[in-house]
């Protein structure tokens, strides 16, 4: 790759913040996620921006909603999440 192209790409990627999905691990550009207007997109982003975990559009339906706090958590981690509420 030419040095000039590599430098330009590095500038572009430094400006973009990528966030990994807590379920699948793939990284997504946060600015692009903020522009999404799907059924669960607002909920997903509010959870992440409020300090919770980020789930991509494909993984979000694979999570369960906590009855106590409303956060979405993978079923395999729900027991540990519920223990945090018991404290």
mmCIF file of C-alpha atoms in Angstrom:
data_model
loop_
_atom_site.group_PDB
_atom_site.id
_atom_site.type_symbol
_atom_site.label_atom_id
_atom_site.label_comp_id
_atom_site.label_asym_id
_atom_site.label_seq_id
_atom_site.Cartn_x
_atom_site.Cartn_y
_atom_site.Cartn_z
ATOM 1 C CA UNK A 1 0.000 0.000 0.000
ATOM 2 C CA UNK A 2 1.425 3.404 -0.883
ATOM 3 C CA UNK A 3 2.608 5.411 2.102
ATOM 4 C CA UNK A 4 0.361 8.386 1.239
ATOM 5 C CA UNK A 5 -2.757 6.199 1.051
ATOM 6 C CA UNK A 6 -1.884 4.505 4.329
ATOM 7 C CA UNK A 7 -1.483 7.907 6.023
ATOM 8 C CA UNK A 8 -4.843 9.091 4.691
ATOM 9 C CA UNK A 9 -6.590 5.928 5.868
ATOM 10 C CA UNK A 10 -5.043 6.215 9.309
ATOM 11 C CA UNK A 11 -6.403 9.764 9.629
ATOM 12 C CA UNK A 12 -9.871 8.608 8.630
ATOM 13 C CA UNK A 13 -9.904 5.671 11.040
ATOM 14 C CA UNK A 14 -8.562 7.757 13.934
ATOM 15 C CA UNK A 15 -11.553 10.080 13.538
ATOM 16 C CA UNK A 16 -14.003 7.185 13.772
ATOM 17 C CA UNK A 17 -14.721 5.521 17.068
ATOM 18 C CA UNK A 18 -15.358 1.796 16.789
ATOM 19 C CA UNK A 19 -17.280 -0.117 19.418
ATOM 20 C CA UNK A 20 -17.161 -3.923 19.760
ATOM 21 C CA UNK A 21 -20.358 -5.936 20.083
ATOM 22 C CA UNK A 22 -20.404 -7.623 23.501
ATOM 23 C CA UNK A 23 -21.926 -10.735 21.953
ATOM 24 C CA UNK A 24 -20.098 -11.418 18.672
ATOM 25 C CA UNK A 25 -17.019 -9.230 19.150
ATOM 26 C CA UNK A 26 -17.130 -7.514 15.759
ATOM 27 C CA UNK A 27 -16.407 -3.797 15.836
ATOM 28 C CA UNK A 28 -18.840 -1.250 14.449
ATOM 29 C CA UNK A 29 -18.361 2.476 13.754
ATOM 30 C CA UNK A 30 -20.278 4.314 16.452
ATOM 31 C CA UNK A 31 -21.182 7.265 14.231
ATOM 32 C CA UNK A 32 -22.827 4.910 11.711
ATOM 33 C CA UNK A 33 -24.691 3.091 14.487
ATOM 34 C CA UNK A 34 -26.092 6.412 15.727
ATOM 35 C CA UNK A 35 -27.662 6.978 12.302
ATOM 36 C CA UNK A 36 -29.538 3.658 12.234
ATOM 37 C CA UNK A 37 -33.311 3.858 12.538
ATOM 38 C CA UNK A 38 -34.385 0.219 12.961
ATOM 39 C CA UNK A 39 -36.868 -1.146 15.498
ATOM 40 C CA UNK A 40 -34.388 -1.717 18.336
ATOM 41 C CA UNK A 41 -31.635 0.716 17.359
ATOM 42 C CA UNK A 42 -32.679 3.468 19.783
ATOM 43 C CA UNK A 43 -32.854 0.981 22.682
ATOM 44 C CA UNK A 44 -29.471 -0.550 21.798
ATOM 45 C CA UNK A 45 -27.737 2.810 21.652
ATOM 46 C CA UNK A 46 -29.392 4.179 24.798
ATOM 47 C CA UNK A 47 -28.193 1.120 26.683
ATOM 48 C CA UNK A 48 -24.617 1.562 25.435
ATOM 49 C CA UNK A 49 -24.466 5.336 25.829
ATOM 50 C CA UNK A 50 -25.931 4.970 29.324
ATOM 51 C CA UNK A 51 -22.998 2.805 30.410
ATOM 52 C CA UNK A 52 -24.304 -0.606 29.390
ATOM 53 C CA UNK A 53 -23.030 -3.093 26.873
ATOM 54 C CA UNK A 54 -23.225 -2.585 23.111
ATOM 55 C CA UNK A 55 -24.898 -5.237 20.949
ATOM 56 C CA UNK A 56 -25.020 -5.091 17.169
ATOM 57 C CA UNK A 57 -28.303 -5.266 15.293
ATOM 58 C CA UNK A 58 -27.900 -9.006 14.667
ATOM 59 C CA UNK A 59 -27.010 -9.921 18.259
ATOM 60 C CA UNK A 60 -29.465 -7.690 20.127
ATOM 61 C CA UNK A 61 -32.429 -10.068 19.520
ATOM 62 C CA UNK A 62 -30.321 -12.901 20.980
ATOM 63 C CA UNK A 63 -30.213 -11.174 24.382
ATOM 64 C CA UNK A 64 -32.726 -11.170 27.212
ATOM 65 C CA UNK A 65 -34.108 -8.124 28.984
ATOM 66 C CA UNK A 66 -33.436 -7.981 32.726
ATOM 67 C CA UNK A 67 -36.697 -7.696 34.656
ATOM 68 C CA UNK A 68 -35.076 -5.469 37.289
ATOM 69 C CA UNK A 69 -33.166 -2.884 35.258
ATOM 70 C CA UNK A 70 -34.283 -3.375 31.642
ATOM 71 C CA UNK A 71 -30.733 -3.917 30.338
ATOM 72 C CA UNK A 72 -30.265 -6.558 27.670
ATOM 73 C CA UNK A 73 -27.873 -9.369 28.580
ATOM 74 C CA UNK A 74 -27.017 -12.684 26.862
ATOM 75 C CA UNK A 75 -28.894 -15.562 28.493
ATOM 76 C CA UNK A 76 -25.645 -17.263 29.464
ATOM 77 C CA UNK A 77 -24.672 -14.209 31.564
ATOM 78 C CA UNK A 78 -28.082 -13.378 33.016
ATOM 79 C CA UNK A 79 -27.462 -15.212 36.322
ATOM 80 C CA UNK A 80 -24.311 -13.171 36.961
ATOM 81 C CA UNK A 81 -26.136 -9.992 36.010
ATOM 82 C CA UNK A 82 -28.949 -10.781 38.431
ATOM 83 C CA UNK A 83 -26.440 -11.333 41.261
ATOM 84 C CA UNK A 84 -25.386 -7.687 40.853
ATOM 85 C CA UNK A 85 -28.954 -6.658 41.709
ATOM 86 C CA UNK A 86 -28.969 -8.850 44.826
ATOM 87 C CA UNK A 87 -26.147 -6.850 46.457
#
